[in-house]
Every structure is written in structure tokens, then in C-alpha cells.
Short mmCIF file of C-alpha atoms and ligand atoms in Angstrom, two decimals:
data_model
loop_
_atom_site.label_atom_id
_atom_site.label_comp_id
_atom_site.label_asym_id
_atom_site.label_seq_id
_atom_site.Cartn_x
_atom_site.Cartn_y
_atom_site.Cartn_z
CA MET A 1 0.00 0.00 0.00
CA SER A 2 1.36 3.45 -0.84
CA LEU A 3 0.73 6.61 1.14
CA PRO A 4 -1.21 9.42 -0.54
CA LEU A 5 1.22 12.04 -1.86
CA ASN A 6 -0.28 15.28 -0.66
CA VAL A 7 2.89 17.30 -0.31
CA GLU A 8 2.11 19.34 -3.40
CA ASN A 9 -1.49 19.96 -2.40
CA THR A 10 -1.23 23.67 -1.62
CA ALA A 11 -4.91 23.82 -0.65
CA LEU A 12 -3.90 21.81 2.45
CA LEU A 13 -1.40 24.52 3.44
CA ASN A 14 -4.27 27.00 3.67
CA LYS A 15 -5.51 25.20 6.81
CA TYR A 16 -2.34 26.31 8.59
CA ILE A 17 -1.13 29.49 6.93
CA ASN A 18 -3.75 31.65 8.65
CA LEU A 19 -3.40 30.20 12.15
CA PRO A 20 -2.69 32.91 14.75
CA GLN A 21 0.93 33.12 15.93
CA ASN A 22 0.42 34.18 19.55
CA GLY A 23 2.21 37.48 19.10
CA SER A 24 5.34 36.08 17.48
CA ILE A 25 6.38 37.05 13.98
CA ILE A 26 8.37 35.14 11.36
CA ALA A 27 11.31 36.94 9.75
CA GLU A 28 12.79 35.38 6.60
CA TYR A 29 16.42 36.55 6.35
CA ILE A 30 17.58 36.79 2.72
CA TRP A 31 21.08 37.11 1.28
CA ILE A 32 22.99 36.81 -1.99
CA ASP A 33 25.46 33.92 -2.26
CA ALA A 34 28.80 33.55 -4.08
CA PHE A 35 27.05 32.65 -7.35
CA GLY A 36 24.57 35.53 -7.48
CA ALA A 37 21.73 33.25 -6.32
CA MET A 38 19.53 34.01 -3.35
CA ARG A 39 19.42 32.11 -0.08
CA SER A 40 17.12 32.54 2.89
CA LYS A 41 16.21 31.09 6.27
CA ALA A 42 13.58 31.94 8.85
CA ARG A 43 13.55 32.80 12.54
CA THR A 44 10.93 33.73 15.10
CA LEU A 45 10.98 37.19 16.67
CA ASN A 46 8.87 38.10 19.68
CA LYS A 47 7.35 41.35 18.45
CA LYS A 48 6.29 43.34 15.42
CA ILE A 49 9.22 45.14 13.73
CA THR A 50 8.78 48.83 12.94
CA SER A 51 12.33 49.90 12.04
CA VAL A 52 15.33 48.06 10.60
CA ASP A 53 17.55 48.68 13.65
CA GLN A 54 15.22 46.49 15.74
CA LEU A 55 16.29 43.48 13.67
CA PRO A 56 19.07 41.38 15.23
CA GLN A 57 22.19 40.37 13.32
CA TRP A 58 22.25 36.68 12.46
CA ASN A 59 24.70 34.32 10.79
CA PHE A 60 24.95 31.28 8.54
CA ASP A 61 27.40 28.63 7.41
CA GLY A 62 29.33 30.37 4.63
CA SER A 63 31.18 27.16 3.73
CA SER A 64 27.89 25.79 2.34
CA THR A 65 27.31 28.75 0.03
CA GLY A 66 30.81 29.36 -1.36
CA GLN A 67 31.16 32.47 0.83
CA ALA A 68 33.69 31.34 3.47
CA PRO A 69 36.24 28.56 4.18
CA GLY A 70 35.18 25.62 6.36
CA ASP A 71 37.62 26.47 9.14
CA ASN A 72 36.22 30.01 9.52
CA SER A 73 32.72 29.54 8.21
CA ASP A 74 30.47 31.98 10.07
CA VAL A 75 29.22 34.82 7.88
CA LEU A 76 27.16 37.56 9.54
CA LEU A 77 23.80 38.72 8.21
CA GLN A 78 23.29 42.45 8.74
CA PRO A 79 19.65 43.50 8.12
CA VAL A 80 19.35 46.51 5.76
CA ALA A 81 15.65 46.58 4.78
CA PHE A 82 12.42 44.67 5.45
CA TYR A 83 9.19 44.07 3.56
CA PRO A 84 5.77 42.47 4.27
CA ASP A 85 6.01 38.73 3.44
CA PRO A 86 3.44 37.71 0.79
CA PHE A 87 4.16 34.02 1.41
CA ARG A 88 3.15 34.28 5.08
CA PRO A 89 0.47 36.97 4.83
CA GLY A 90 -0.86 38.69 7.93
CA SER A 91 0.60 38.43 11.46
CA ASP A 92 3.26 41.08 10.63
CA ASN A 93 5.59 38.48 9.09
CA ILE A 94 8.44 40.00 7.11
CA LEU A 95 11.15 39.39 4.52
CA VAL A 96 14.48 40.80 5.65
CA LEU A 97 17.14 41.78 3.13
CA THR A 98 20.65 41.54 4.58
CA GLU A 99 24.27 42.36 3.76
CA CYS A 100 26.87 39.64 4.33
CA LEU A 101 29.74 40.63 6.65
CA ASN A 102 32.86 38.75 7.74
CA ASN A 103 33.60 38.11 11.42
CA ASP A 104 35.60 41.34 11.69
CA GLY A 105 32.68 43.39 10.33
CA THR A 106 34.21 43.96 6.87
CA PRO A 107 31.96 43.27 3.83
CA ASN A 108 32.09 39.69 2.55
CA LYS A 109 33.83 39.27 -0.82
CA PHE A 110 30.49 38.85 -2.64
CA ASN A 111 28.79 41.77 -0.86
CA HIS A 112 28.62 44.50 -3.53
CA ARG A 113 26.02 46.53 -1.63
CA ASN A 114 28.43 47.97 0.91
CA ALA A 115 30.57 49.94 -1.57
CA ALA A 116 27.52 50.97 -3.64
CA ALA A 117 25.77 52.36 -0.54
CA LYS A 118 28.81 54.55 0.20
CA LEU A 119 28.79 55.94 -3.36
CA MET A 120 25.05 56.62 -3.18
CA LYS A 121 25.43 58.41 0.13
CA ALA A 122 28.30 60.57 -1.13
CA HIS A 123 26.21 61.68 -4.13
CA ALA A 124 22.79 61.84 -2.44
CA GLY A 125 22.55 65.54 -3.38
CA GLN A 126 22.19 64.59 -7.07
CA GLU A 127 19.15 62.39 -6.32
CA VAL A 128 20.07 59.66 -8.81
CA TRP A 129 17.03 57.63 -9.88
CA PHE A 130 17.16 54.24 -11.55
CA GLY A 131 14.63 52.04 -13.32
CA LEU A 132 15.68 48.46 -14.12
CA GLU A 133 14.03 46.26 -16.75
CA GLN A 134 14.60 42.70 -15.60
CA GLU A 135 14.29 40.15 -18.41
CA TYR A 136 14.25 36.44 -17.55
CA THR A 137 13.47 33.06 -19.08
CA LEU A 138 11.35 30.22 -17.70
CA LEU A 139 12.80 26.69 -17.75
CA ASP A 140 11.44 23.20 -17.15
CA PRO A 141 13.37 22.20 -13.98
CA VAL A 142 13.47 18.52 -15.01
CA ASP A 143 15.49 18.88 -18.22
CA GLY A 144 16.48 22.56 -18.14
CA TYR A 145 14.87 23.20 -21.54
CA ILE A 146 12.79 26.32 -22.21
CA TYR A 147 9.44 25.94 -20.46
CA GLY A 148 6.51 25.10 -22.73
CA TRP A 149 8.58 24.48 -25.87
CA PRO A 150 8.15 21.19 -27.74
CA LYS A 151 10.85 18.81 -26.44
CA GLY A 152 13.90 18.60 -28.69
CA ALA A 153 12.29 21.10 -31.06
CA PHE A 154 11.37 24.76 -31.39
CA PRO A 155 8.24 26.88 -31.48
CA ALA A 156 7.46 29.04 -34.53
CA PRO A 157 10.02 31.86 -35.02
CA GLN A 158 9.94 35.07 -32.99
CA GLY A 159 7.33 37.62 -33.99
CA PRO A 160 3.98 37.00 -32.31
CA TYR A 161 5.23 36.62 -28.73
CA TYR A 162 6.32 40.12 -27.62
CA CYS A 163 3.43 41.49 -25.52
CA GLY A 164 1.51 38.57 -27.03
CA VAL A 165 -2.07 37.63 -26.24
CA GLY A 166 -3.64 34.19 -26.64
CA ALA A 167 -2.85 30.50 -26.34
CA GLY A 168 0.25 29.39 -28.24
CA LYS A 169 1.78 32.85 -27.88
CA VAL A 170 1.84 33.20 -24.11
CA TYR A 171 3.54 30.88 -21.65
CA ALA A 172 2.92 30.66 -17.87
CA ARG A 173 1.07 33.95 -17.43
CA ASN A 174 -0.14 32.74 -14.01
CA ILE A 175 3.40 32.94 -12.63
CA ILE A 176 3.85 36.46 -13.90
CA GLU A 177 0.51 37.61 -12.43
CA ALA A 178 1.25 36.01 -9.05
CA HIS A 179 4.69 37.64 -8.97
CA TYR A 180 3.25 41.05 -9.84
CA LYS A 181 0.79 40.88 -6.93
CA ALA A 182 3.45 39.53 -4.56
CA CYS A 183 5.68 42.53 -5.42
CA LEU A 184 2.87 45.03 -4.77
CA TYR A 185 2.04 43.34 -1.45
CA ALA A 186 5.69 43.54 -0.40
CA GLY A 187 5.86 47.24 -1.30
CA ILE A 188 8.27 46.82 -4.23
CA THR A 189 8.16 49.75 -6.71
CA ILE A 190 7.29 47.42 -9.60
CA SER A 191 6.32 49.63 -12.53
CA GLY A 192 5.13 47.04 -15.04
CA ILE A 193 5.44 43.66 -16.75
CA ASN A 194 5.46 42.43 -20.36
CA ALA A 195 5.96 39.26 -22.37
CA GLU A 196 9.24 39.33 -24.31
CA VAL A 197 10.29 38.61 -27.91
CA MET A 198 11.37 35.01 -27.22
CA PRO A 199 8.52 32.75 -26.13
CA SER A 200 8.67 31.93 -22.38
CA GLN A 201 10.76 35.05 -21.80
CA TRP A 202 9.28 37.88 -19.71
CA GLU A 203 10.22 41.23 -18.23
CA PHE A 204 9.32 43.17 -15.13
CA GLN A 205 10.40 46.74 -14.38
CA VAL A 206 11.27 48.16 -10.98
CA GLY A 207 11.60 51.91 -10.49
CA PRO A 208 12.14 54.71 -10.43
CA CYS A 209 14.04 54.10 -7.18
CA GLU A 210 16.60 56.46 -5.68
CA GLY A 211 20.14 55.36 -4.86
CA ILE A 212 20.76 52.11 -3.00
CA LYS A 213 17.02 51.32 -2.93
CA MET A 214 17.27 50.28 -6.58
CA GLY A 215 19.56 47.35 -5.86
CA ASP A 216 17.59 46.40 -2.75
CA GLU A 217 14.26 46.34 -4.54
CA LEU A 218 15.55 44.51 -7.62
CA TRP A 219 17.09 41.75 -5.50
CA MET A 220 13.83 41.47 -3.55
CA ALA A 221 11.79 41.31 -6.77
CA ARG A 222 14.08 38.49 -7.97
CA TYR A 223 13.62 36.69 -4.66
CA LEU A 224 9.84 36.95 -4.98
CA LEU A 225 10.00 35.65 -8.55
CA ASP A 226 12.17 32.68 -7.57
CA ARG A 227 9.77 31.78 -4.74
CA VAL A 228 6.59 32.17 -6.81
CA ALA A 229 8.06 30.13 -9.66
CA GLU A 230 9.20 27.48 -7.14
CA GLU A 231 5.57 27.06 -6.08
CA PHE A 232 4.51 26.59 -9.70
CA GLY A 233 7.36 24.12 -10.26
CA ILE A 234 9.17 26.29 -12.81
CA GLN A 235 12.81 27.39 -12.81
CA VAL A 236 13.81 30.99 -13.50
CA SER A 237 16.94 31.60 -15.59
CA TYR A 238 18.71 34.97 -15.56
CA HIS A 239 21.23 33.83 -18.18
CA PRO A 240 21.79 36.53 -20.84
CA LYS A 241 21.64 34.05 -23.74
CA PRO A 242 19.67 31.00 -22.61
CA LEU A 243 19.55 29.56 -26.12
CA LYS A 244 22.02 30.13 -28.96
CA GLY A 245 20.66 30.97 -32.39
CA ASP A 246 17.97 33.27 -33.63
CA TRP A 247 16.41 33.83 -30.22
CA ASN A 248 16.67 37.06 -28.25
CA GLY A 249 18.97 37.24 -25.26
CA ALA A 250 17.95 38.65 -21.89
CA GLY A 251 19.12 42.01 -20.55
CA CYS A 252 18.59 44.34 -17.68
CA HIS A 253 18.29 47.78 -19.29
CA THR A 254 19.27 50.42 -16.76
CA ASN A 255 17.35 53.71 -16.92
CA VAL A 256 19.05 56.63 -15.17
CA SER A 257 18.43 60.26 -14.27
CA THR A 258 19.83 62.88 -11.92
CA LYS A 259 17.76 65.74 -10.60
CA ASP A 260 19.36 68.08 -13.19
CA MET A 261 18.35 65.75 -16.05
CA ARG A 262 14.71 65.68 -14.97
CA VAL A 263 13.97 69.40 -15.46
CA PRO A 264 13.89 71.65 -18.56
CA GLY A 265 17.42 71.99 -19.91
CA GLY A 266 18.17 68.46 -18.70
CA MET A 267 19.35 67.27 -22.13
CA GLN A 268 22.74 68.95 -21.72
CA HIS A 269 23.23 66.96 -18.49
CA ILE A 270 22.18 63.74 -20.24
CA GLU A 271 24.67 64.47 -23.04
CA SER A 272 27.54 65.16 -20.65
CA ALA A 273 26.75 61.90 -18.78
CA ILE A 274 26.90 60.02 -22.10
CA GLU A 275 30.32 61.58 -22.85
CA LYS A 276 31.60 60.32 -19.50
CA LEU A 277 30.11 56.87 -20.14
CA ALA A 278 31.84 56.70 -23.55
CA LYS A 279 35.23 57.09 -21.83
CA ARG A 280 34.57 54.23 -19.37
CA HIS A 281 32.93 51.72 -21.72
CA ASP A 282 35.35 48.89 -20.87
CA ALA A 283 35.13 49.42 -17.10
CA HIS A 284 31.33 49.23 -17.31
CA ILE A 285 31.27 46.19 -19.60
CA LYS A 286 33.46 44.29 -17.09
CA LEU A 287 30.71 44.58 -14.47
CA TYR A 288 27.73 44.12 -16.79
CA GLY A 289 27.27 40.38 -16.34
CA LYS A 290 28.86 37.00 -17.00
CA ASP A 291 28.40 35.61 -20.54
CA ASN A 292 27.16 39.00 -21.73
CA GLU A 293 29.39 38.64 -24.83
CA GLN A 294 26.97 35.94 -26.04
CA ARG A 295 24.22 38.56 -26.01
CA LEU A 296 25.90 41.84 -27.08
CA THR A 297 26.53 40.82 -30.68
CA GLY A 298 24.99 43.77 -32.50
CA ARG A 299 22.00 41.61 -33.40
CA HIS A 300 18.65 41.04 -31.63
CA GLU A 301 18.24 44.68 -30.52
CA THR A 302 21.73 44.97 -29.00
CA ALA A 303 24.87 46.99 -29.72
CA ASP A 304 28.17 45.22 -30.34
CA MET A 305 30.08 44.75 -27.07
CA HIS A 306 33.30 46.32 -28.39
CA THR A 307 31.93 49.69 -29.48
CA PHE A 308 30.14 52.44 -27.59
CA SER A 309 27.25 54.21 -29.28
CA SER A 310 24.27 56.36 -28.37
CA GLY A 311 21.16 57.69 -30.06
CA VAL A 312 17.57 58.80 -29.75
CA ALA A 313 15.05 55.93 -29.99
CA ASN A 314 17.73 53.56 -31.38
CA ARG A 315 17.55 50.08 -29.85
CA GLY A 316 20.82 49.07 -31.54
CA CYS A 317 22.83 51.54 -29.41
CA SER A 318 24.66 51.12 -26.10
CA ILE A 319 22.78 54.12 -24.73
CA ARG A 320 19.31 55.08 -25.90
CA ILE A 321 17.56 58.38 -25.25
CA PRO A 322 13.83 57.64 -25.33
CA ARG A 323 11.96 59.48 -28.13
CA SER A 324 9.76 61.36 -25.64
CA VAL A 325 12.84 62.59 -23.77
CA GLY A 326 14.37 63.79 -27.07
CA ILE A 327 11.19 65.75 -27.83
CA GLU A 328 10.75 67.30 -24.36
CA GLY A 329 14.45 68.02 -23.92
CA TYR A 330 14.78 66.49 -20.46
CA GLY A 331 14.14 63.24 -18.56
CA TYR A 332 16.41 60.17 -18.45
CA PHE A 333 18.54 57.83 -20.56
CA GLU A 334 18.71 54.04 -20.92
CA ASP A 335 21.91 51.95 -20.72
CA ARG A 336 21.04 48.86 -22.78
CA ARG A 337 24.31 47.00 -22.12
CA PRO A 338 23.73 45.29 -18.72
CA ALA A 339 22.89 41.56 -18.88
CA SER A 340 19.91 40.01 -17.10
CA ASN A 341 22.26 38.39 -14.55
CA ILE A 342 23.96 41.61 -13.37
CA ASP A 343 24.32 42.48 -9.73
CA PRO A 344 22.22 45.69 -9.59
CA TYR A 345 24.48 47.07 -6.85
CA LEU A 346 27.46 46.90 -9.25
CA VAL A 347 25.62 48.57 -12.13
CA THR A 348 24.03 51.36 -10.08
CA GLY A 349 27.31 51.84 -8.22
CA ILE A 350 29.55 52.27 -11.28
CA MET A 351 26.89 54.38 -13.01
CA THR A 352 26.84 56.77 -10.04
CA GLU A 353 30.65 56.84 -9.93
CA THR A 354 30.92 57.58 -13.67
CA ILE A 355 28.28 60.29 -13.93
CA CYS A 356 28.71 61.90 -10.47
CA GLY A 357 32.41 61.22 -9.78
CA ALA A 358 34.47 58.84 -7.62
CA ILE A 359 34.42 59.37 -3.84
CA GLU A 360 37.30 61.71 -2.90
CA GLY A 361 39.99 60.78 -0.39
P1 ADP B 1 11.43 50.31 -22.55
O1 ADP B 1 10.68 51.27 -23.42
O2 ADP B 1 12.92 50.45 -22.74
O3 ADP B 1 10.96 48.90 -22.68
P2 ADP B 1 10.26 50.23 -19.85
O4 ADP B 1 8.94 50.92 -19.87
O5 ADP B 1 10.25 48.76 -19.86
O6 ADP B 1 11.16 50.84 -21.06
O7 ADP B 1 11.10 50.67 -18.57
C1 ADP B 1 11.40 52.00 -18.28
C2 ADP B 1 11.91 52.10 -16.86
O8 ADP B 1 12.42 53.42 -16.66
C3 ADP B 1 10.86 51.88 -15.77
O9 ADP B 1 11.40 51.06 -14.76
C4 ADP B 1 10.63 53.28 -15.23
O10 ADP B 1 10.26 53.26 -13.88
C5 ADP B 1 12.00 53.89 -15.40
N1 ADP B 1 12.01 55.37 -15.40
C6 ADP B 1 11.03 56.23 -15.80
N2 ADP B 1 11.41 57.50 -15.60
C7 ADP B 1 12.65 57.47 -15.07
C8 ADP B 1 13.59 58.47 -14.64
N3 ADP B 1 13.30 59.78 -14.74
N4 ADP B 1 14.76 58.06 -14.14
C9 ADP B 1 15.08 56.76 -14.07
N5 ADP B 1 14.24 55.78 -14.44
C10 ADP B 1 13.05 56.11 -14.95
MN1 MN B 2 22.48 22.95 12.08
MN1 MN B 3 11.11 47.34 -21.25
MN1 MN B 4 12.68 44.13 -22.81
MN1 MN B 5 14.46 48.98 -22.43
#
């Protein structure tokens, strides 16, 4: 006789998820590992949290995540932000974003937030806003092939899928809808979603967010997506070129403005930022994501990795000035080079350094 397999019956979970917690709250501590993937673990706290400094430091075994050697394995988790937890709704349960610190309090090797936060603070007067367009691809976790595609074969060529509507053109919309609502519940500044050019590829946008908040909110939006997709049994890939051939890659276009760019006369500030970016093309490309050379080929709405270019409304450029910004004469610009797998702290950090200047001293 075999036991009934009810572990995937999520209706059963609903019996428990709304049980009162007797005043305790659950805090899910989240961090970024050595491979740019997210990890998390939960703990009970004895009261509702109203500010980040009420959250205790915690730690984990860094030797299990590639973040520390086995003989000195404790890595500290320093809380930096918290959000309502859509997976444990009600009862003041929270998701806690943390920075990883070594025993001596210095940032862990894979903690790129620490340096970015310092840059953002030094240039806070410029009020740098970002908007990130996160593209991603859905995979079947069993064989790693693109979700919904005929096995060992391909769907019809690209064309009908971008912002597509209707069966055969749209894949896994339920996941995207669930993620959108989860982001809004958590207070993420998600500004939209759309289906992408390659079938089973999607995009969400987060922003505008000022300074370090951009990296924080993008990492949290990725965490929410990974968790939602986990429930649906689908894997999320952030690889910039999940499939070779005539299929679009995945990017993370980075939209940027300073307070001077956002008011009449702003175009001259946008142009001077682009001049500075032209001089540091190689330094930026180095941080813009692993395997990005597979994507930045000059085809599929990208600019060639080895040359810097800019233009109004041109999707084949490194930097694009949106048409509406060109007409109005102020607003923001878009850096189209970053890959989907970038660390948003690295991109927003170097962008701030290039357009506002390195920290003195
Ligand atoms: P695209 O036309 O390139 O597909 P999207 O609409 O997908 O652009 O994304 C544009 C992003 O730019 C959004 O995240 C939006 O919040 C952000 N954005 C809008 N205005 C600004 C601004 N002034 N500064 C920085 N980001 C901005
Ligand atoms: Mn243990
Ligand atoms: Mn977009
Ligand atoms: Mn896109
Ligand atoms: Mn874009």
C-alpha cells in the first residue's frame, strides 16, 4: 500500500497558513550567495518590527554557500531593509534583506552593496534615480529546456510573442501575475510587466528608485519571482543568452536620471553623462554580467560589445535616449548594455561613480 502524496497539495497549506501566531512574527532573512543566487532562512521574533535597527544580526554557514572557508565559516547577516512577506500573509511576518559581513565586520567578498551604498550616500545631493528592466526566461526544472517548448524542437520563429495575447503565444502567465501581486504586497516599486520577444521570456520593471534602494528592490523582486516560480514548479533563468541561435537574449536595461536631467534643460546633463560613459565603456562592460558577450553581438536589438554608441530611440545603441525625452528636452537615458544576470548594486554603483564622480579621499 502506498501513502497518498499530498505534499504538493497547496490547498492543504491554507488550513495552517492563517493560524494565529500568539504574538510572534516570522522573519525570513535573505542574502545573496557567491554565485549571485539568493538564499534565505527563517527565525521567530517576539514582536512586530517597525524599524530596521530592531532586527538582530544573524549568521549562517558560509562554507555551504561558497562564501567562506570551512575552518572560519560563520558569515554575519546584517539587516538593511524589510518588507511584508506575501508568502506568510498577515501576522506582521516579514522578509528581511541583509548584507553579508565577515567576522571582523568587513563586507564579505560577494557583498557588492556595501561599496555601492557609500557611493550613493556621497552623491545623495544629485538624487540619482534608476529604473531596471529585468528580463528572464522560464525553464522546465526537469530537463532545463525552455518551459513550454516542444521537447527537442522549437516553437514558430519570434514575432507574435512580444506582448503577445492568446494560447500558443503566451507561456505561464499565471506565474507572472502572481509575482506582480506579490511585489505590490511587499511594497516593491514594480512599474510594469510584459511578455518578451522570445517565447517563455518575460520582463518586469522596478523603479524609479533612488540610490541604494534600486539594488535592494531589484534583488527582492528576484527573490519573490524565484519563490513564486518554485511554487509553480518552474525554474527561472537569468542567463543573458539561454539559447544560442535566432532567439533574443535577456538584458537588464538600466534607466538613469539625476535631478538636473529631470527638469527643462536636462538634455545637456544627459549628453555630458553620455560623454563620460563613452570614456569608461570597458570598465562598465566588465561589471555588466557574465556571458554578456553571447548577447551583445549587434543583433537582436543589442549593440556590439566592443563599441560604444548612443542615439535617440535607437535600440541598436549602447545608450538610448527615449523618443519622448528627445522631444521634451529632459528626462532620463537608458543603458542597454547590462545583462539580465547583473548584480544591480554593481551597475548602479559604477553608473553613479561615472556620472557623479568617484568618492574623494
Ligand atoms: P522600454 O521602453 O525600454 O521597454 P520600460 O517601460 O520597460 O522601457 O522601462 C522603463 C523604466 O524606466 C521603468 O522602470 C521606469 O520606472 C524607469 N524610469 C522612468 N522614468 C525614469 C527616470 N526619470 N529616471 C530613471 N528611471 C526612470
Ligand atoms: Mn544545524
Ligand atoms: Mn522594457
Ligand atoms: Mn525588454
Ligand atoms: Mn528597455
